[in-house]
PDB file of C-alpha atoms in Angstrom:
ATOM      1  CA  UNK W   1     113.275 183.185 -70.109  1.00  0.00           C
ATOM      2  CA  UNK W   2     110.361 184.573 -72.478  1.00  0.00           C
ATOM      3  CA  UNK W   3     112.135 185.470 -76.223  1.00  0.00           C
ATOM      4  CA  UNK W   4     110.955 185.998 -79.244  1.00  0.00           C
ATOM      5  CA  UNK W   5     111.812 183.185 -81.811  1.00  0.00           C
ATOM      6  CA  UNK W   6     112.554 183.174 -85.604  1.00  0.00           C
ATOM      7  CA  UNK W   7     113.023 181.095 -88.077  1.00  0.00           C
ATOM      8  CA  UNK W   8     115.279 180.573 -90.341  1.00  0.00           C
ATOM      9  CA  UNK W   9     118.045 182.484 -88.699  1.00  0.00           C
ATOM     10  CA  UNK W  10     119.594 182.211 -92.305  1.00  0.00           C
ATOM     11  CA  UNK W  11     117.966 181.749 -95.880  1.00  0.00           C
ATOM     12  CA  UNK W  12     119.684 181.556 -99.215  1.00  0.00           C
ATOM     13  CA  UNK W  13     117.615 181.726-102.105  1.00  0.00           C
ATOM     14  CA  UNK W  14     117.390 182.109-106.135  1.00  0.00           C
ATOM     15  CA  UNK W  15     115.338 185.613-107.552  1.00  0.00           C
ATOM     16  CA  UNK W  16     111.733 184.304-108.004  1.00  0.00           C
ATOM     17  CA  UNK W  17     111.461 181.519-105.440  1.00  0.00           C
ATOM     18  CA  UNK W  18     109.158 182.086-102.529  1.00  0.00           C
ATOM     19  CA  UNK W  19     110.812 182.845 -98.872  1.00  0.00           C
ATOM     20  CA  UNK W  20     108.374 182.718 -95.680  1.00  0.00           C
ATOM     21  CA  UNK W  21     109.918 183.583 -92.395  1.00  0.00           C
ATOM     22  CA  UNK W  22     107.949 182.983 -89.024  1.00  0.00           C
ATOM     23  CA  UNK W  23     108.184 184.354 -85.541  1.00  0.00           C
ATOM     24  CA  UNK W  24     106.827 183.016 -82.024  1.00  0.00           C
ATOM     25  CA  UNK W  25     106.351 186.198 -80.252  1.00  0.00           C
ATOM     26  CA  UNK W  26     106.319 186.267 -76.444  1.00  0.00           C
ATOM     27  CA  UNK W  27     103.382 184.558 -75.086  1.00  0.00           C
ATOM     28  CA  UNK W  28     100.109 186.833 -74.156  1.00  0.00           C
ATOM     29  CA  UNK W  29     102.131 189.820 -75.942  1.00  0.00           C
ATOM     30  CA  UNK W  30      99.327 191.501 -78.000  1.00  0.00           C
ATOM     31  CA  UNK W  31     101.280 193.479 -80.553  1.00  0.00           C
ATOM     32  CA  UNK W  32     103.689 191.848 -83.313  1.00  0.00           C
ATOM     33  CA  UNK W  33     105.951 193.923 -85.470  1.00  0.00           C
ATOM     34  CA  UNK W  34     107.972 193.114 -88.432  1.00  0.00           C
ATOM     35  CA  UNK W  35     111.488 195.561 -89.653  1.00  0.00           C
ATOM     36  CA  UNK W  36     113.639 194.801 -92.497  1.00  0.00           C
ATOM     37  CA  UNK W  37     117.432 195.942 -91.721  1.00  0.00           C
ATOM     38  CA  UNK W  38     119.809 197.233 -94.663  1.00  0.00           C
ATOM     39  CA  UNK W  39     122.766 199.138 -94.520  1.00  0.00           C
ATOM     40  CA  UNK W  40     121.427 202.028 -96.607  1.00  0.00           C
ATOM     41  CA  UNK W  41     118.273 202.533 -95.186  1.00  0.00           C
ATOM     42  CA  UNK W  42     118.553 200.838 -91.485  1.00  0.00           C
ATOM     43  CA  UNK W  43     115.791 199.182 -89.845  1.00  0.00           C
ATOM     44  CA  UNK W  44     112.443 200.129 -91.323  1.00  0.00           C
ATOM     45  CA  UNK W  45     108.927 198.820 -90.484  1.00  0.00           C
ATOM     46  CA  UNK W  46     107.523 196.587 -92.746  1.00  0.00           C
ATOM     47  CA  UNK W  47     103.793 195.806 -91.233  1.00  0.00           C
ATOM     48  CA  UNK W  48     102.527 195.454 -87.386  1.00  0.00           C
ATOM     49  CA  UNK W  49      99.480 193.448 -85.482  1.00  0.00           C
ATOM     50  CA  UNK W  50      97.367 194.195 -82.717  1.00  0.00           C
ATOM     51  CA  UNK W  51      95.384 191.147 -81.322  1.00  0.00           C
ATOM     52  CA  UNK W  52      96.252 189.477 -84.285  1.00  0.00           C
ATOM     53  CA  UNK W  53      94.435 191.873 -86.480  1.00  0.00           C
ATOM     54  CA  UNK W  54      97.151 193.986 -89.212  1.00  0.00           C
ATOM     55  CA  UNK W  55      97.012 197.676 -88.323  1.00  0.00           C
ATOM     56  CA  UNK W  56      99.176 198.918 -90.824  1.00  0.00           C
ATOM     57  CA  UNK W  57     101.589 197.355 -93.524  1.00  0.00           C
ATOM     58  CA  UNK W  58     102.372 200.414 -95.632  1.00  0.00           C
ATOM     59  CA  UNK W  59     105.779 199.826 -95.577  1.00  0.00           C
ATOM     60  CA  UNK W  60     106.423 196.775 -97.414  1.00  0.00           C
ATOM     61  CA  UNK W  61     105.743 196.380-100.696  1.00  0.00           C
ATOM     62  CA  UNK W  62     102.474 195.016-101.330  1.00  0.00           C
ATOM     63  CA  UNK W  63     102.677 193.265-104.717  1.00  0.00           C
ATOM     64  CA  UNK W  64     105.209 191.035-103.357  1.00  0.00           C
ATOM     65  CA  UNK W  65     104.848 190.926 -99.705  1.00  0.00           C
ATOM     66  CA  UNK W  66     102.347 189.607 -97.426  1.00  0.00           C
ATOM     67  CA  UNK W  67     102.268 189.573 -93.238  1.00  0.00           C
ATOM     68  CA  UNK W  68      99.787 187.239 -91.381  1.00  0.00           C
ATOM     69  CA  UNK W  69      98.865 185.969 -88.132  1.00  0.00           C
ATOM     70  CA  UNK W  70      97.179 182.354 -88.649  1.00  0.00           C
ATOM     71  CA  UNK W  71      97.288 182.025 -84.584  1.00  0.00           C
ATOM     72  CA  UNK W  72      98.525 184.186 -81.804  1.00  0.00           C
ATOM     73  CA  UNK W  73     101.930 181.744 -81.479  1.00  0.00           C
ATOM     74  CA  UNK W  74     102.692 182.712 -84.715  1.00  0.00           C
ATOM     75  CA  UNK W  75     103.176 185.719 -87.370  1.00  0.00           C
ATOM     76  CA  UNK W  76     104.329 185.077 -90.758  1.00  0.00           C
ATOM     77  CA  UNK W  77     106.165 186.847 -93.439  1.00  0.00           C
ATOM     78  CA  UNK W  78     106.037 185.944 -97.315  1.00  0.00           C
ATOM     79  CA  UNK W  79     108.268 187.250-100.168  1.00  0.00           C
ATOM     80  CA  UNK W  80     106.514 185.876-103.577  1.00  0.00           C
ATOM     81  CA  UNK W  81     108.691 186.198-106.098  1.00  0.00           C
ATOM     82  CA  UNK W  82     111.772 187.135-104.091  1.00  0.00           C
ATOM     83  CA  UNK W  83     114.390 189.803-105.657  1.00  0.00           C
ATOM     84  CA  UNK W  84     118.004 190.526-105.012  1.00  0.00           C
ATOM     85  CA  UNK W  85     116.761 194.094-103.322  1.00  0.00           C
ATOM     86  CA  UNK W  86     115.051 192.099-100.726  1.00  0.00           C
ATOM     87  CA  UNK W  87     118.587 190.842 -99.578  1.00  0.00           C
ATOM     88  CA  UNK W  88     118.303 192.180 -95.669  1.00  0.00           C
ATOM     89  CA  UNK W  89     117.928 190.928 -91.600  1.00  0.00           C
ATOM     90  CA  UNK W  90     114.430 190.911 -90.927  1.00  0.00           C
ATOM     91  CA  UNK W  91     113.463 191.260 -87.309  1.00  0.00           C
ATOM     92  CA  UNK W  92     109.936 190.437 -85.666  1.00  0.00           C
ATOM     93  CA  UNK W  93     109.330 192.452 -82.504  1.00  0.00           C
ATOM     94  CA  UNK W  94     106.336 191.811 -80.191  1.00  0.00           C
ATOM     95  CA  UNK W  95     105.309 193.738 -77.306  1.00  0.00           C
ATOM     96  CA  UNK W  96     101.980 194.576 -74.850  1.00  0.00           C
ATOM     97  CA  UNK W  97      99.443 197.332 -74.823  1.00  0.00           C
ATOM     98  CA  UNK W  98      96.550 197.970 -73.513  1.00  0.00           C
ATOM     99  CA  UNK W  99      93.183 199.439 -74.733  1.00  0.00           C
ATOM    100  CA  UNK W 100      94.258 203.394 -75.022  1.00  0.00           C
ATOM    101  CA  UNK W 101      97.934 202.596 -76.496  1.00  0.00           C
ATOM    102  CA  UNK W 102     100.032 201.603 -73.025  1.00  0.00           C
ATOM    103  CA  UNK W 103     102.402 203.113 -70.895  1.00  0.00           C
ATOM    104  CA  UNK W 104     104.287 205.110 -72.562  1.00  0.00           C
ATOM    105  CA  UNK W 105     107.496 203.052 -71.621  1.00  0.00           C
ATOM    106  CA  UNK W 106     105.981 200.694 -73.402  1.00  0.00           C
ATOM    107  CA  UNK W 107     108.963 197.988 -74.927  1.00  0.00           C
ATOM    108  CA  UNK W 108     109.025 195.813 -77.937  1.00  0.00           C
ATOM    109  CA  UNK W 109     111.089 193.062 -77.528  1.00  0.00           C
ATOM    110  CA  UNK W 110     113.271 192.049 -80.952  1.00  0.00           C
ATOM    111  CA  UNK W 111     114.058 188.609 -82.100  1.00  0.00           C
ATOM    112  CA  UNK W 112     117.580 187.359 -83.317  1.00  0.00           C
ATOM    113  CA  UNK W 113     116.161 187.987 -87.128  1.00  0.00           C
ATOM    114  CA  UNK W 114     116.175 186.118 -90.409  1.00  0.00           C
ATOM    115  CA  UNK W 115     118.993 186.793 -92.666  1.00  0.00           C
ATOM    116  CA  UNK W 116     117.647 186.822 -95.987  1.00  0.00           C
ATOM    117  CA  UNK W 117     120.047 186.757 -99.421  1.00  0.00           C
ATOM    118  CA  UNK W 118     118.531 186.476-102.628  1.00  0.00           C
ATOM    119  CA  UNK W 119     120.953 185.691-105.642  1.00  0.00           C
TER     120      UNK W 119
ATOM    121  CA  UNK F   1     113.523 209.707 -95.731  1.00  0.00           C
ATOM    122  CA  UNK F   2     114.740 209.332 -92.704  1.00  0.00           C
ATOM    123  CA  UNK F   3     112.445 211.147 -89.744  1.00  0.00           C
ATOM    124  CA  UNK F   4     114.949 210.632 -87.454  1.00  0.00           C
ATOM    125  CA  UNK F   5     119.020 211.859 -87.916  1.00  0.00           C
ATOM    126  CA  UNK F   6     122.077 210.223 -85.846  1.00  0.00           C
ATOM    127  CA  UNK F   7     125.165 211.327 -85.850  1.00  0.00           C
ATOM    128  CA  UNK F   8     127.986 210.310 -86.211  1.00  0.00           C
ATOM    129  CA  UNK F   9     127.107 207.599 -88.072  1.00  0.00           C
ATOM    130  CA  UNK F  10     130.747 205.898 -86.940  1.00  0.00           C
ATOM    131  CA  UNK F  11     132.508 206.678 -83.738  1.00  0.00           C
ATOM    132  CA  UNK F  12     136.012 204.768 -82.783  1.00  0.00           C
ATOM    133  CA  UNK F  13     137.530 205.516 -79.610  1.00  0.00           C
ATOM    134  CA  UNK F  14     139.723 204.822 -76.942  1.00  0.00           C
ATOM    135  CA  UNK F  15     138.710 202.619 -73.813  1.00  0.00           C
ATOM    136  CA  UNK F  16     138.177 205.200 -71.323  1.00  0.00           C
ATOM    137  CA  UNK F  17     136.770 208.114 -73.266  1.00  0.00           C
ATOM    138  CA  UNK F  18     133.885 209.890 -73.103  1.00  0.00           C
ATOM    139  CA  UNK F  19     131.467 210.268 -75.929  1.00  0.00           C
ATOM    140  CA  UNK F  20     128.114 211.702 -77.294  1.00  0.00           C
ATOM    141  CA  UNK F  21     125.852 210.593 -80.013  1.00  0.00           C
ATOM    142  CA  UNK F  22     122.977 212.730 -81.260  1.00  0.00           C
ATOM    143  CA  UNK F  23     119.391 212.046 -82.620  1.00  0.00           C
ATOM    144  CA  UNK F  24     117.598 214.801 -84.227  1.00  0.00           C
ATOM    145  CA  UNK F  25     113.766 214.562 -85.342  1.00  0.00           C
ATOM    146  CA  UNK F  26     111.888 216.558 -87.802  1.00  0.00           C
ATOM    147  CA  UNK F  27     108.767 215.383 -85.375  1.00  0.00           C
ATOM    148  CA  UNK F  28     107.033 215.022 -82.021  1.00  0.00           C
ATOM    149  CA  UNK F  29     106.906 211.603 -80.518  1.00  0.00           C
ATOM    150  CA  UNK F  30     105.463 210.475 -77.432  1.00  0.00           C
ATOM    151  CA  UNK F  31     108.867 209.515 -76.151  1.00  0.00           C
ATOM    152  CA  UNK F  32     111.828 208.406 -77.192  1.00  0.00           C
ATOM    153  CA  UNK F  33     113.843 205.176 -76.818  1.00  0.00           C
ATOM    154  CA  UNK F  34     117.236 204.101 -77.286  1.00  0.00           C
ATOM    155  CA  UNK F  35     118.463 200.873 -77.966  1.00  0.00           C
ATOM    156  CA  UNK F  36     121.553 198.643 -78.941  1.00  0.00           C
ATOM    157  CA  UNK F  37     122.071 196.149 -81.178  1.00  0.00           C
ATOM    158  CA  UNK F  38     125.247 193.737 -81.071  1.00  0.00           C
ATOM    159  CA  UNK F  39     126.076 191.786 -84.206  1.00  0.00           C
ATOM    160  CA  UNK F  40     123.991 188.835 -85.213  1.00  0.00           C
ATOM    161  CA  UNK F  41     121.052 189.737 -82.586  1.00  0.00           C
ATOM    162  CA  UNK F  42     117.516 192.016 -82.102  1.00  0.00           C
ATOM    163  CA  UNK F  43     117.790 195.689 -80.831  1.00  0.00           C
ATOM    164  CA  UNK F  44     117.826 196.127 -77.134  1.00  0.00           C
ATOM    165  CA  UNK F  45     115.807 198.487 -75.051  1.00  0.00           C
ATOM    166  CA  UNK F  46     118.159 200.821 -72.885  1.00  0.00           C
ATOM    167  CA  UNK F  47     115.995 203.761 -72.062  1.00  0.00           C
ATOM    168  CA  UNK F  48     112.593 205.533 -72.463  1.00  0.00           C
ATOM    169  CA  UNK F  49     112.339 209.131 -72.175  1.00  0.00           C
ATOM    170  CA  UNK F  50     109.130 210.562 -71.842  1.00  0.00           C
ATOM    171  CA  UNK F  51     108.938 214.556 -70.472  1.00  0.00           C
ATOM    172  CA  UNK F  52     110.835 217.302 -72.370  1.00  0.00           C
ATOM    173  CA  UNK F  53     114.246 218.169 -70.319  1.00  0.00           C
ATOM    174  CA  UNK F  54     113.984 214.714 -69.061  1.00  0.00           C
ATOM    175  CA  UNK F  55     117.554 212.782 -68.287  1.00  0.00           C
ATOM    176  CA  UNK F  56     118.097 209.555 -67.379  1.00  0.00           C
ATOM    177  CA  UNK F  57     121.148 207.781 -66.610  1.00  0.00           C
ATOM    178  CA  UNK F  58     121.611 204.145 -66.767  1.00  0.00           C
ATOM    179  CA  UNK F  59     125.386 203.477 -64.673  1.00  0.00           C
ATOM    180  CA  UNK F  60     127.683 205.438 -67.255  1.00  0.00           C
ATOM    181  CA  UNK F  61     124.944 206.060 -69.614  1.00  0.00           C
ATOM    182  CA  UNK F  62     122.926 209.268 -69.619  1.00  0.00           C
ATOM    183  CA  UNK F  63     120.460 210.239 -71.772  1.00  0.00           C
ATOM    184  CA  UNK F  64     118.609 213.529 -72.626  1.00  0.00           C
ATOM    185  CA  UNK F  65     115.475 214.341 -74.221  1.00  0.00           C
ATOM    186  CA  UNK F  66     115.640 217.848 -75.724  1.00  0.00           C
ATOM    187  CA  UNK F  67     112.553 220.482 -74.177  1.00  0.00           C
ATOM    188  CA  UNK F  68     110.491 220.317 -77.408  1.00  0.00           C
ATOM    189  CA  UNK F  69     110.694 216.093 -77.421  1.00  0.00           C
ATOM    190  CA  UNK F  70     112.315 216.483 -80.947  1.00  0.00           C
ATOM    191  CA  UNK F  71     115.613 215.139 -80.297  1.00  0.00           C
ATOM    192  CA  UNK F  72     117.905 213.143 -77.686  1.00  0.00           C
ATOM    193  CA  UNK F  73     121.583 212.727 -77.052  1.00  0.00           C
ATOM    194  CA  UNK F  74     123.368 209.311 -75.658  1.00  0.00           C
ATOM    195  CA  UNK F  75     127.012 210.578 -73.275  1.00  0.00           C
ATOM    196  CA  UNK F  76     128.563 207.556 -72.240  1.00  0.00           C
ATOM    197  CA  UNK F  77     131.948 208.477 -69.263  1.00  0.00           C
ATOM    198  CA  UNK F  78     134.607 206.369 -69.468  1.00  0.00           C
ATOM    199  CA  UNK F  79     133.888 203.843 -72.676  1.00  0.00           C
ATOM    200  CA  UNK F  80     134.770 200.365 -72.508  1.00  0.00           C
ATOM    201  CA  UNK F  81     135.074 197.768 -74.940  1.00  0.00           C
ATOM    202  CA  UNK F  82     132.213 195.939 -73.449  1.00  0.00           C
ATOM    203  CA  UNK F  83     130.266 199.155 -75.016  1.00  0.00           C
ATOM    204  CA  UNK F  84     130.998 198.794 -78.659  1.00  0.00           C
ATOM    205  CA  UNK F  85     127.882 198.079 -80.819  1.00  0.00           C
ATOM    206  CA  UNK F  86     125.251 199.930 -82.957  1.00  0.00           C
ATOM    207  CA  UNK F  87     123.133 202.386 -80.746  1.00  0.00           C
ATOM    208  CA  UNK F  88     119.642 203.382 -82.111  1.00  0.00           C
ATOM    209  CA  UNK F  89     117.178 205.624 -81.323  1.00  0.00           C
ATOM    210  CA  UNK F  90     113.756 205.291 -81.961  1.00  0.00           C
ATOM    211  CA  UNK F  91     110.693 207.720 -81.877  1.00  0.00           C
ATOM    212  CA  UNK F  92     107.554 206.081 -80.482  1.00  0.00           C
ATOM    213  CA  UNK F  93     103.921 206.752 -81.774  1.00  0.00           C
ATOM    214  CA  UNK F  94     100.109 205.357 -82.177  1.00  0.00           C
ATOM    215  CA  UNK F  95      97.995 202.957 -80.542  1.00  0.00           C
ATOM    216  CA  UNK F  96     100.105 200.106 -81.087  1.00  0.00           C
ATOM    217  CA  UNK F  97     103.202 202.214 -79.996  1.00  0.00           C
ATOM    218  CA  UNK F  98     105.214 201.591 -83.580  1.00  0.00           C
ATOM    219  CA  UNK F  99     108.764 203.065 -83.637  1.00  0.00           C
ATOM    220  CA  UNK F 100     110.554 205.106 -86.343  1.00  0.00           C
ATOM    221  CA  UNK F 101     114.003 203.705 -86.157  1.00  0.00           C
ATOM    222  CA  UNK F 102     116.857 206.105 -86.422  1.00  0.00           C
ATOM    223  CA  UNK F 103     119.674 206.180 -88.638  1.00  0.00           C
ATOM    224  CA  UNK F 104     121.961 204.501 -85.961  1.00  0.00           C
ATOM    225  CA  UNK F 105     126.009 205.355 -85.177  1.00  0.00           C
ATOM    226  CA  UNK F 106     128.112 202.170 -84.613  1.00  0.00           C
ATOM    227  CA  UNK F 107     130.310 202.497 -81.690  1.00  0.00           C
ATOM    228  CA  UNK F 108     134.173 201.133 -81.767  1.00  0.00           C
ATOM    229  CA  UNK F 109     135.852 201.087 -78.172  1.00  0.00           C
ATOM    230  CA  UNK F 110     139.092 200.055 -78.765  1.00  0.00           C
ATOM    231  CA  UNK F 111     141.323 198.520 -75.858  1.00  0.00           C
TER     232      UNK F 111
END
């Protein structure tokens, strides 16, 4: 039963200390995605791969943030110095598509998210 | 700002009503998904629509997307508790086929 993992499911943290969460995306999946989840502004896409390579990552902050893929098991994402306003579920998502974008059916599947709280 | 617009935003009802949530776009996508997300877990894919007009139904779940592929509606017949969670639609785009999460409505069957 192929899933996408994450870890830590749960992370409680001081303002300034560094937080990393990882994700295992489905094996041969080609696409990784990662989403921050608040109740004001829902789920919102932080930064997304393709074969490993970062397409976009305008939506995270970029003085604080970073998003890599060190090896196609895994996608990481780094919060350095960490702030109460980062408080939220992130989510990694990985999918498959092929050279001219997919089918348009296309799925990401989610993982069970990290929930991060920064005091 | 939000390109996508569900409403309601809460919806409690009875087991065995019927019910439809909205999502309105200010853009074109390629298609359209919904999903649903239970407490403590990842979204889940229900649907894809693709063609203007299209409907899909999925047992008591249909779906619509509207003619000019700007927005979708979610009926479900005869609700059940089993149905309560946080329904999402999402507008799909690019090469990588990134999504543009909508606002959501959480969904309350009650027995």
């Amino acid at each position: 039963d192929a899933r996408v993992t994450q870890t830590p499911r749960h992370k409680v943290t001081e303002m300034g200390q560094e937080v990393t969460m990882r994700c295992q995306p489905i094996l041969g999946h080609n696409t990784v995605f990662w989403y921050r989840q608040t109740m004001m502004q829902g789920l919102e896409l932080l930064a997304y791969f393709r074969n490993r390579a970062p397409l976009d990552d305008s939506g995270m902050p970029k003085d604080r943030f970073s998003a890599e893929m060190p090896d196609a098991t895994l996608a990481t994402l780094k919060i350095q110095p960490s702030e109460p306003r980062d408080s939220a579920v992130y989510f990694c998502a990985s999918g498959l598509v092929g050279l001219a974008g997919g089918p348009l059916t296309y799925e990401q599947y989610f993982g069970p998210g990290t929930r991060l709280t920064v005091t | 700002t939000q390109l996508l617009e569900q409403s309601p935003q809460f919806l409690s009802i009875q087991e065995g009503e019927n019910l439809t949530v909205y999502c309105n776009s200010s853009s074109v996508f390629s298609s359209l998904q919904w999903y649903r997300q239970e407490p403590g877990e990842g979204p889940v894919l229900l649907v894809t629509v693709v063609t203007g007009g299209e409907v899909k139904k999925l047992k008591r779940l249909t779906f619509q997307f509207g003619d000019a592929r700007k927005d979708s509606s979610l009926h479900i017949t005869a609700a059940q508790t089993g149905d309560t969670g946080l329904y999402l639609c999402a507008g799909v785009k690019g090469s990588a086929r990134q999504l543009t999460f909508g606002s959501g409505t959480q969904l309350t069957v009650l027995p």
